[in-house]
mmCIF file of C-alpha atoms in Angstrom:
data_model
loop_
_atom_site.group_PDB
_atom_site.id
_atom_site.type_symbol
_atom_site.label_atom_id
_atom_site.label_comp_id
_atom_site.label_asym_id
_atom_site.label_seq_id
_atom_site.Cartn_x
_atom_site.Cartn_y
_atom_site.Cartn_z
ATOM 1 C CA UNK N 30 16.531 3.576 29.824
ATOM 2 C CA UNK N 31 15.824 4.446 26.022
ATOM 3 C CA UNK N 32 12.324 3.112 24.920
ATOM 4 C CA UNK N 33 11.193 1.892 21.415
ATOM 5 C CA UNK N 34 7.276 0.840 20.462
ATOM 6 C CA UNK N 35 7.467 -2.184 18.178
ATOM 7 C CA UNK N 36 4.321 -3.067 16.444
ATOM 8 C CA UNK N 37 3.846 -6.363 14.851
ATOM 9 C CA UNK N 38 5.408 -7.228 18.123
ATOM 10 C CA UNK N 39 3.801 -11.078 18.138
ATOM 11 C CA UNK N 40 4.769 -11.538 14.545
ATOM 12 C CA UNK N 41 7.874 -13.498 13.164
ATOM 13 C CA UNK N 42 10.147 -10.084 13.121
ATOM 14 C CA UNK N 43 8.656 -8.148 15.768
ATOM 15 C CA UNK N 44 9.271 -11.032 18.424
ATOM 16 C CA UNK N 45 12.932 -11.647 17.214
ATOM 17 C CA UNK N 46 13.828 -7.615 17.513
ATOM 18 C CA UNK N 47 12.263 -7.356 20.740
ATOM 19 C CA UNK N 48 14.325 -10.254 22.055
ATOM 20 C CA UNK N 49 17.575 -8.566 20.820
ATOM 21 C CA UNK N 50 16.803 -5.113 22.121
ATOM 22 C CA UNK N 51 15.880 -6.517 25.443
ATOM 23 C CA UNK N 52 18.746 -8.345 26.219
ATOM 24 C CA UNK N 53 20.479 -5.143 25.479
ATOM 25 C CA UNK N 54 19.211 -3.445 27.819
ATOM 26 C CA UNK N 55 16.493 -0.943 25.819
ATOM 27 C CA UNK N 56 13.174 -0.715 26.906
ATOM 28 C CA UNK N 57 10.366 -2.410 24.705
ATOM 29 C CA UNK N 58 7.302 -1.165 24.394
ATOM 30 C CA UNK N 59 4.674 -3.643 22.399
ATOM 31 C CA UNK N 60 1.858 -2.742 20.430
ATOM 32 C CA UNK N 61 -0.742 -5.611 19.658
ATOM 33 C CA UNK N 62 -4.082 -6.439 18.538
ATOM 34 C CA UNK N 63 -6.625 -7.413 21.506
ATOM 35 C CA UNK N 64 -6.539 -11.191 20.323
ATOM 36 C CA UNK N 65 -3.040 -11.778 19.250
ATOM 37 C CA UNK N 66 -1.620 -14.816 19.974
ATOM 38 C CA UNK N 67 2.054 -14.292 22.080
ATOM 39 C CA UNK N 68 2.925 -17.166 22.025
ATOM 40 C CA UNK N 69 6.299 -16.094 20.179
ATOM 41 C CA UNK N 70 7.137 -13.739 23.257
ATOM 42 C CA UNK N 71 6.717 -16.112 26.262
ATOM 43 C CA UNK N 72 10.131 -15.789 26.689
ATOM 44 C CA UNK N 73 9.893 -12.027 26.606
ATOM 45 C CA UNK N 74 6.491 -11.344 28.373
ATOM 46 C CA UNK N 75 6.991 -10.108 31.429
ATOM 47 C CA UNK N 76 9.713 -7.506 29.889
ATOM 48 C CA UNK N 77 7.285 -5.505 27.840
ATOM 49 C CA UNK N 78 5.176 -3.285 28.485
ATOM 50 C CA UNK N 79 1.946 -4.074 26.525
ATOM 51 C CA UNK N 80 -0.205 -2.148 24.569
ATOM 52 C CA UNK N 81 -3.631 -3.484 23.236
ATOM 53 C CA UNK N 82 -5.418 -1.805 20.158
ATOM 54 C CA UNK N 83 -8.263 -0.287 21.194
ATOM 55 C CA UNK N 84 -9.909 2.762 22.103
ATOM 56 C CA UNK N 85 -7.289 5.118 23.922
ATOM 57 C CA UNK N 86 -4.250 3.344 22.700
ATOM 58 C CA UNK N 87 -2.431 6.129 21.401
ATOM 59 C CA UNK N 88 -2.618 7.820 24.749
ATOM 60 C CA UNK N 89 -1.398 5.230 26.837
ATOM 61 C CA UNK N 90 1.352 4.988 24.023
ATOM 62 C CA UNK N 91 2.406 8.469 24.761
ATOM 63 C CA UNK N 92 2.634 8.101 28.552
ATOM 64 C CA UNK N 93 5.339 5.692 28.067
ATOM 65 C CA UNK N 94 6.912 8.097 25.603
ATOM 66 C CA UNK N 95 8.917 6.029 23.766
ATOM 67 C CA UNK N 96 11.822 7.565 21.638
ATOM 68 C CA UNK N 97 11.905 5.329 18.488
ATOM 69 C CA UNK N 98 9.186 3.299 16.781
ATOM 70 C CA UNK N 99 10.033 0.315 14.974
ATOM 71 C CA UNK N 100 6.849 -0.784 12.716
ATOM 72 C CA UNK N 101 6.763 -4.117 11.728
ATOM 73 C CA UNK N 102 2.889 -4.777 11.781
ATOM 74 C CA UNK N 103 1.309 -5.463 8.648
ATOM 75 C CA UNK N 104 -2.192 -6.596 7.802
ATOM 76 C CA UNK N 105 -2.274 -8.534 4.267
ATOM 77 C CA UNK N 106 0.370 -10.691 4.609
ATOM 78 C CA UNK N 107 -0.713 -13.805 3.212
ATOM 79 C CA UNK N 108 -0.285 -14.613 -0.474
ATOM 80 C CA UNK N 109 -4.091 -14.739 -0.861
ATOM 81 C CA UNK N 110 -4.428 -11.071 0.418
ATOM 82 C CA UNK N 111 -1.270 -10.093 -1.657
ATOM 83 C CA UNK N 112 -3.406 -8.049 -4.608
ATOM 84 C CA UNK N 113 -6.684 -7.121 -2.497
ATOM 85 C CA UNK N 114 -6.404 -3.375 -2.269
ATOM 86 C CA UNK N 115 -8.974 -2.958 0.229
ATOM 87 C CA UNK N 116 -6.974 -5.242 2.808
ATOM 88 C CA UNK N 117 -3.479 -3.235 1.995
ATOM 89 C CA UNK N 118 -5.073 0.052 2.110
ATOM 90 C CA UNK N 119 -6.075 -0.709 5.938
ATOM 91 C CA UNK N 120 -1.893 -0.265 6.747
ATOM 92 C CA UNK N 121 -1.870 3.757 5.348
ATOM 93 C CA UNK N 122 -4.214 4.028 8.370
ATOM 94 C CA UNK N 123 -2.231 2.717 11.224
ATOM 95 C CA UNK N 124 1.079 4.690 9.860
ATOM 96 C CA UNK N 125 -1.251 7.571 10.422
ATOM 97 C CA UNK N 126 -1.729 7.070 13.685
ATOM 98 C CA UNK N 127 1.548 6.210 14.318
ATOM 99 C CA UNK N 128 2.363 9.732 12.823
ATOM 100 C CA UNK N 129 0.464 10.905 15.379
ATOM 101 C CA UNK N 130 2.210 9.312 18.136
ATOM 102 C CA UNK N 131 5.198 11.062 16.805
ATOM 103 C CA UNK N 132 3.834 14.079 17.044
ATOM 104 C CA UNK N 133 2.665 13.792 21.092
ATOM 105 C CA UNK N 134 6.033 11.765 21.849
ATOM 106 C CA UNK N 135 8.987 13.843 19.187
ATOM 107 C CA UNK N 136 9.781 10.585 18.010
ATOM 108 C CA UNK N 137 13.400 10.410 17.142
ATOM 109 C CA UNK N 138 13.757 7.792 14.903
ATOM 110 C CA UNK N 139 11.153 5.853 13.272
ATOM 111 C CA UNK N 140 12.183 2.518 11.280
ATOM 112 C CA UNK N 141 9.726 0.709 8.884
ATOM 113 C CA UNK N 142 9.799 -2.469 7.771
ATOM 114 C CA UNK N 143 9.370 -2.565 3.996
ATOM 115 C CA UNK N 144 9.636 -5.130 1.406
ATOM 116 C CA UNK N 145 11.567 -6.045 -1.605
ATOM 117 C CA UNK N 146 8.493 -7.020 -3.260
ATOM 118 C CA UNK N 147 8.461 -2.837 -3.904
ATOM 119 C CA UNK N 148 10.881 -2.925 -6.777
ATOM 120 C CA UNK N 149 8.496 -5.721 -8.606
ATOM 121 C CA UNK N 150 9.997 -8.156 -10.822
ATOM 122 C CA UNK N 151 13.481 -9.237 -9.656
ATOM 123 C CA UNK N 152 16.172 -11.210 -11.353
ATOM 124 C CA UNK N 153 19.176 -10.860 -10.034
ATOM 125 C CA UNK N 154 20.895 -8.415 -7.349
ATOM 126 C CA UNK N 155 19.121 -5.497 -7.166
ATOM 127 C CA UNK N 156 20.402 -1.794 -5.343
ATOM 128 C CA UNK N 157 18.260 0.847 -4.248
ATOM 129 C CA UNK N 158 18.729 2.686 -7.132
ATOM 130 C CA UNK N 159 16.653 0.461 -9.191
ATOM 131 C CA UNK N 160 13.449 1.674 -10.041
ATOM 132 C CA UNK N 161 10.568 1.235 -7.762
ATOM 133 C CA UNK N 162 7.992 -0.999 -9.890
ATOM 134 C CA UNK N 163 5.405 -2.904 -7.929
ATOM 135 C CA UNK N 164 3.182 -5.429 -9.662
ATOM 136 C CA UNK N 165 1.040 -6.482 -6.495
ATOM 137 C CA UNK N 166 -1.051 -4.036 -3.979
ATOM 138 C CA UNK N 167 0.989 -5.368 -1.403
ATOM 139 C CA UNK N 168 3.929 -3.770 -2.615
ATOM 140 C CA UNK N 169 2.463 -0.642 -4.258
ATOM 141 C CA UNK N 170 0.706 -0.136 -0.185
ATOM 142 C CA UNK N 171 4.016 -0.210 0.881
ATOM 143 C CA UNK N 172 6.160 2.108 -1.481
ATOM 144 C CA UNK N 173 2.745 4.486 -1.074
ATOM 145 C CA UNK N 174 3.549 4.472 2.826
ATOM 146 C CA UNK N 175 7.156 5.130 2.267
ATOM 147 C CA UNK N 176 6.241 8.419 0.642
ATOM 148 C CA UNK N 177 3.858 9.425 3.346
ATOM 149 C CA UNK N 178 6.558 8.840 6.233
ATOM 150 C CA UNK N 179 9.271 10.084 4.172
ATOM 151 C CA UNK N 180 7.331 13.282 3.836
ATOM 152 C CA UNK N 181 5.950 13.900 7.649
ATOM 153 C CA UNK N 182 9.707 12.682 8.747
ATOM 154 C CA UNK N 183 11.293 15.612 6.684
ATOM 155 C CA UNK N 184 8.622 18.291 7.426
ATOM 156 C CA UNK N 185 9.434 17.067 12.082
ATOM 157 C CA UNK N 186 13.011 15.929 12.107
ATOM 158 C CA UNK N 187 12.444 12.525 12.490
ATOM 159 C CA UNK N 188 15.420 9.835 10.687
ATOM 160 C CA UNK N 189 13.375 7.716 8.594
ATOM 161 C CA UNK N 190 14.698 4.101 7.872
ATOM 162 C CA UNK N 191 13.036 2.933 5.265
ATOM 163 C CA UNK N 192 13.796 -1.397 5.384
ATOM 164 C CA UNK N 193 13.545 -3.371 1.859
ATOM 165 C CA UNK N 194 13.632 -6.529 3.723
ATOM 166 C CA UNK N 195 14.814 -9.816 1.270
ATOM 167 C CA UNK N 196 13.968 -13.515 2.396
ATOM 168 C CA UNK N 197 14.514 -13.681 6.508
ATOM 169 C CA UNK N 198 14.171 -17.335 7.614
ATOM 170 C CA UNK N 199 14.217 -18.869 10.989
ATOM 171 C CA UNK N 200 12.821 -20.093 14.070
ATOM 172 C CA UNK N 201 9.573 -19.363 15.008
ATOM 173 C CA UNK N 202 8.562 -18.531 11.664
ATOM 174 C CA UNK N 203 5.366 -18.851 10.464
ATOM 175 C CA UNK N 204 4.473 -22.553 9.749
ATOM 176 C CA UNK N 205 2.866 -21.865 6.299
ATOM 177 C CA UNK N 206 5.958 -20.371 4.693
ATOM 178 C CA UNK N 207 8.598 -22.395 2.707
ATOM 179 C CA UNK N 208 10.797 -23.849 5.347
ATOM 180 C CA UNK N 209 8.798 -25.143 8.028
ATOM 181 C CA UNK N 210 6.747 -26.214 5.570
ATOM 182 C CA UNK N 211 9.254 -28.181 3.970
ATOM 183 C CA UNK N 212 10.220 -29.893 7.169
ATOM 184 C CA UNK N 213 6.672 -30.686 8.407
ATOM 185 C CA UNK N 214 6.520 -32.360 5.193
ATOM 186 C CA UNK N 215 8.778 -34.583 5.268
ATOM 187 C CA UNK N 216 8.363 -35.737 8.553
ATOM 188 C CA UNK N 217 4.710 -36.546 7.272
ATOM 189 C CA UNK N 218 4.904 -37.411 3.527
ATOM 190 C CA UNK N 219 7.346 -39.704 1.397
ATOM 191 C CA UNK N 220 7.667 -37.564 -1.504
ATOM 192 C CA UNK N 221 6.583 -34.535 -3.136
ATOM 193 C CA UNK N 222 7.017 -32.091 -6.373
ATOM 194 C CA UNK N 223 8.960 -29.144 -7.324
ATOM 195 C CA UNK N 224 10.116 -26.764 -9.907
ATOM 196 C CA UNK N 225 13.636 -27.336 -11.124
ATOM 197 C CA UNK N 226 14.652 -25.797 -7.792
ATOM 198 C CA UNK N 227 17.393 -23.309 -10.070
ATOM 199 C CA UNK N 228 15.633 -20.150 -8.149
ATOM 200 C CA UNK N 229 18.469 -18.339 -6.360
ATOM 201 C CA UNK N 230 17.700 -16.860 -2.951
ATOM 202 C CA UNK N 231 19.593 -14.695 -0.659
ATOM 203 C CA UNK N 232 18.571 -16.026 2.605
ATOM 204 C CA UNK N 233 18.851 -13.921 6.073
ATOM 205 C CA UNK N 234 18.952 -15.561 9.600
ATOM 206 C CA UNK N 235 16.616 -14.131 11.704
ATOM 207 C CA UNK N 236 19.048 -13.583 14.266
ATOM 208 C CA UNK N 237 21.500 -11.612 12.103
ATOM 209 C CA UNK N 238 18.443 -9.985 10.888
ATOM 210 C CA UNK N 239 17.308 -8.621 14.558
ATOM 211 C CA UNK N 240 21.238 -7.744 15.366
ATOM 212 C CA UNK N 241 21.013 -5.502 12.110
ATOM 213 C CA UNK N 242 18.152 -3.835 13.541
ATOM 214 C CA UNK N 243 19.617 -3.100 16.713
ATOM 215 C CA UNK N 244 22.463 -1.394 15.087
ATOM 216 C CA UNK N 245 20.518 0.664 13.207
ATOM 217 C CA UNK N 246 18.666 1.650 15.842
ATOM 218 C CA UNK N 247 21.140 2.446 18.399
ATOM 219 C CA UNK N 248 23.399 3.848 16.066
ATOM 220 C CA UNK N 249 23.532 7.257 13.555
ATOM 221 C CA UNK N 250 22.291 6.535 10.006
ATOM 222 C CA UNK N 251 21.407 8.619 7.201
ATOM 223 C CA UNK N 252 17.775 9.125 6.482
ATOM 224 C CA UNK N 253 16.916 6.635 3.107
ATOM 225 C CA UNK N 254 15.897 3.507 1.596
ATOM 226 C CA UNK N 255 18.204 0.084 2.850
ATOM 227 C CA UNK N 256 18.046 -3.195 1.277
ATOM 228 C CA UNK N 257 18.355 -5.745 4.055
ATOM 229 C CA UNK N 258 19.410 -9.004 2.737
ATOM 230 C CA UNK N 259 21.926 -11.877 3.292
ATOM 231 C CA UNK N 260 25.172 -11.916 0.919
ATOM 232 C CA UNK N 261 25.133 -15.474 -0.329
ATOM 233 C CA UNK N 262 22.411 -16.469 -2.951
ATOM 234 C CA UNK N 263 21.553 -20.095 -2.342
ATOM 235 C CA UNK N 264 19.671 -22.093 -5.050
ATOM 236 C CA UNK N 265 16.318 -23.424 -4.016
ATOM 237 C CA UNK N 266 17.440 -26.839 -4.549
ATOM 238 C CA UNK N 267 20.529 -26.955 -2.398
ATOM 239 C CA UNK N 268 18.401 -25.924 0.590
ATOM 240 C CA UNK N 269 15.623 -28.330 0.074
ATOM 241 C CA UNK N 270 18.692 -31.478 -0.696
ATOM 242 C CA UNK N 271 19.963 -29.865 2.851
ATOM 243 C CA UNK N 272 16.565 -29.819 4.865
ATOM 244 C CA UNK N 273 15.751 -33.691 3.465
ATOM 245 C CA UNK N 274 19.023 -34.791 4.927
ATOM 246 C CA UNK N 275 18.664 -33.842 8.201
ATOM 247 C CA UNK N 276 15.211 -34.638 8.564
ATOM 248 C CA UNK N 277 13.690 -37.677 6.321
ATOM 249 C CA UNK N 278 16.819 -39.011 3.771
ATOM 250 C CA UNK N 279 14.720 -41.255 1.896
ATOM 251 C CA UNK N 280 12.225 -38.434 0.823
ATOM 252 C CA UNK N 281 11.802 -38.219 -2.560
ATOM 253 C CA UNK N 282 12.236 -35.521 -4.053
ATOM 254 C CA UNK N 283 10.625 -34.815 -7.933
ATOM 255 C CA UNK N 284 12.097 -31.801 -9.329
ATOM 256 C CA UNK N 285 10.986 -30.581 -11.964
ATOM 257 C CA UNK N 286 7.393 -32.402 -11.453
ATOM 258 C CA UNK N 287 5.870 -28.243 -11.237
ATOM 259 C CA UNK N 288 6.538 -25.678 -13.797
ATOM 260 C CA UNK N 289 8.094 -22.491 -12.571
ATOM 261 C CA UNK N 290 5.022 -19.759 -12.375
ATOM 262 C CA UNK N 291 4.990 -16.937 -14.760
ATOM 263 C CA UNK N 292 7.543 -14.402 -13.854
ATOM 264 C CA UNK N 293 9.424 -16.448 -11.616
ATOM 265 C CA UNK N 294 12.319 -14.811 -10.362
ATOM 266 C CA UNK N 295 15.152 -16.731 -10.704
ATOM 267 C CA UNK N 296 18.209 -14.849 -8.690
ATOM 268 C CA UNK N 297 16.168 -12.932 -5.430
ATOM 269 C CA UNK N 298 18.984 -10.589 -3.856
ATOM 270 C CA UNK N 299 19.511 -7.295 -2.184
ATOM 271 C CA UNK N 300 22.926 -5.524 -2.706
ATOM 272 C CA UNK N 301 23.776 -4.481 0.899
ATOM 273 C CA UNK N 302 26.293 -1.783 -0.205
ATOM 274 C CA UNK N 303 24.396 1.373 1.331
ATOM 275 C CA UNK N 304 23.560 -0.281 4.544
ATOM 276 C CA UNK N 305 27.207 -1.322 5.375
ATOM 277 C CA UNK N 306 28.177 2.352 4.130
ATOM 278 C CA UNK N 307 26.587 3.237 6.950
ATOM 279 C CA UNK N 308 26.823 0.426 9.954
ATOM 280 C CA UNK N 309 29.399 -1.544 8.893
ATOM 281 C CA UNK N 310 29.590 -5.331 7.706
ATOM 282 C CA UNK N 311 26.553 -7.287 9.564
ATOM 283 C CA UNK N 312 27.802 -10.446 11.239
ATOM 284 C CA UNK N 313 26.149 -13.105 9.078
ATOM 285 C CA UNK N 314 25.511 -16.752 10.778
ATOM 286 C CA UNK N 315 27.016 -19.677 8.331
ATOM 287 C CA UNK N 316 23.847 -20.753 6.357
ATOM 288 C CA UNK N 317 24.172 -24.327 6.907
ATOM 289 C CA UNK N 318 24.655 -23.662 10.755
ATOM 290 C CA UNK N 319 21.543 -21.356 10.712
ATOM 291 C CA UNK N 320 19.457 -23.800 8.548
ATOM 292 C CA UNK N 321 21.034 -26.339 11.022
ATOM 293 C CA UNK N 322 19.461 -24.659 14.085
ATOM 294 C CA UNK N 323 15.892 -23.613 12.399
ATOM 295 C CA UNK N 324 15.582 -27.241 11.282
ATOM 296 C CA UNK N 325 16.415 -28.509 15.004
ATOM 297 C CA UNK N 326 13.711 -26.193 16.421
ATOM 298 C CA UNK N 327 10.985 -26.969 13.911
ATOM 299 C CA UNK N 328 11.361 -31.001 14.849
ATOM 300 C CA UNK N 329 11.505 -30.361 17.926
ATOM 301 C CA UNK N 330 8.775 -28.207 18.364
ATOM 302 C CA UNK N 331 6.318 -29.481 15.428
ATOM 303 C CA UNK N 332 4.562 -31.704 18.550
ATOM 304 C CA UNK N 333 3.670 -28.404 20.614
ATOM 305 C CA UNK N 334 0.166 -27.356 19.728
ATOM 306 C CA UNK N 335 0.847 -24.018 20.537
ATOM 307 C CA UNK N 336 2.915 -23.993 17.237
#
C-alpha cells in the first residue's frame, strides 16, 4: 500500500483529504500537534497512523516511509495573525523539516497547499501567469516557501505541486468563517448587516476539493503552480438570500448597512485552465446541492459541543 504524510491533518482540508485517500485505499500517515483537537477525524481515527510533534518526530516519520507528503498545516491562519511576520515566519521552519524528511524517505511527490491570497489584490479571474504580489505576511510566507520547495524539489527529483487554493467551503469547517457563521446566526439573531453583497466568489465544495487532490496525487502532473478553484462565481448576496431560506426566512437581512473595506475584491476566481491541462475536468458538486448539504450539517450539528 502507497503511503502519504498529511500535516494539518485535524484541520478543515487535512481531515477531508485524508477521508478521500482512505477510502481509496492509500495509506495515511498524520502529522499533528500534541494537543490538537481530532475531533474532525473520528470517523477516520483508527485508520491513521499518528504522528505527534515532538522530539523524535521526524524519525518515527521515516520508519513509516511514506512516499508523498501532502502539507496542509499552517500556523497564522486567523485574520488577526494575517500581517504578524513573526507568526508566518514559524511555517519556513516546519517546510524545513519536512525537507528533511524527504531527504531520509526520497519523497516522490510533495504537494503544498498554497493560497490565492499570493497574487494580492484580486478582481476578477486570475491565471497563474499573473504576477505574484502579496500585500499581507501571510501571503508573502507563503510565495517565500514556494521558492524554497521549488528549489530543494529541482536540486532531488521530487514533483512539486504548488496549490493556489480559492474559497473551499463545507462541512466541518471552521465555525468562525463566513458560512457557518452565517447559519449560527440566524438560528440565533433576527437580523443583521452587510455590504451590498455584489462581491463575486468562486466557491469550491470541500468534497470536490479532496477528489482533486486525490487525482493529483495518484496521478502524473507536471511540476508548477495550480490554481484550485470552483468554475462558477457566485455573488455574496445570492448565497446569503440561499442560506436565510433554508434556515430562518424571516431574517432580515440589511444590505448595504456596512461599507465594503478598502480594497475589496469584488470578482474572487481562479482560472482552472492549467490544472485540467493536466488531470482533466474536476467533477464539481451543484452549488445549491453542496450549500444544501453544508447547511444541513451545520443545523444539525450546531447543538454538539464538540463543534
Amino acid at each position: 500500500m502507497s503511503k502519504v504524510l498529511i500535516t494539518g491533518i485535524t484541520g478543515f482540508l487535512g481531515t477531508q483529504i485524508a477521508e478521500t485517500l482512505i477510502d481509496s485505499g492509500i495509506g495515511v500517515i498524520g502529522l499533528k500537534r500534541v494537543n490538537s483537537n481530532i475531533w474532525r477525524c473520528k470517523e477516520i481515527e483508527t485508520k491513521v497512523e499518528w504522528i505527534d510533534i515532538k522530539e523524535g518526530w521526524q524519525d518515527t516519520v521515516s520508519q513509516l516511509s511514506p512516499q508523498s507528503i501532502i502539507h496542509c498545516a499552517w500556523i497564522g491562519v486567523s485574520v488577526k495573525d494575517r500581517n504578524d511576520w513573526q507568526t508566518q515566519a514559524k511555517n519556513i521552519l516546519l517546510l524545513i523539516d519536512l525537507l528533511k524528511i524527504c531527504e531520509t524517505c526520497k519523497i516522490k511527490k510533495f504537494i503544498f497547499m498554497g493560497s490565492q491570497a499570493e497574487y494580492g489584490y484580486i478582481n476578477g479571474k486570475i491565471s497563474e501567469t499573473e504576477q505574484a504580489t502579496p500585500s499581507n505576511a501571510y501571503g508573502g510566507i507563503k510565495l517565500a516557501c514556494m521558492d524554497i520547495l521549488k528549489t530543494f524539489s529541482l536540486s532531488n527529483n521530487i514533483d512539486w505541486i504548488w496549490l493556489r487554493l480559492f474559497s473551499v467551503f463545507g462541512e466541518k469547517e471552521d465555525t468562525t468563517w463566513l458560512i457557518p457563521s452565517l447559519i449560527k446566526a440566524m438560528q440565533h439573531q433576527t437580523e443583521m448587516g452587510f455590504t451590498k453583497g455584489d462581491q463575486k466568489y468562486a466557491y469550491l465544495y470541500v468534497k470536490d476539493f479532496a477528489e482533486i487532490i486525490k487525482t493529483i496525487l495518484t496521478h502524473k502532473i507536471d511540476s508548477g503552480i495550480y490554481n484550485v478553484s470552483s468554475q462558477d462565481a457566485v455573488p455574496l448576496k445570492t448565497l446569503i438570500e440561499f442560506i436565510k431560506g433554508k434556515v430562518n426566512p424571516s431574517f432580515k437581512l440589511n444590505f448595504g448597512a456596512l461599507p465594503y473595506r478598502q480594497h475589496q475584491s469584488m470578482h474572487l476566481e481562479g482560472d482552472i485552465s492549467k490544472l485540467i491541462s493536466q488531470i482533466g475536468m474536476p467533477r464539481f458538486t451543484e452549488f445549491n446541492l453542496a450549500l444544501q448539504k453544508t447547511i444541513e450539517y451545520y443545523t444539525l450539528n450546531y447543538t454538539n459541543e464538540s463543534l
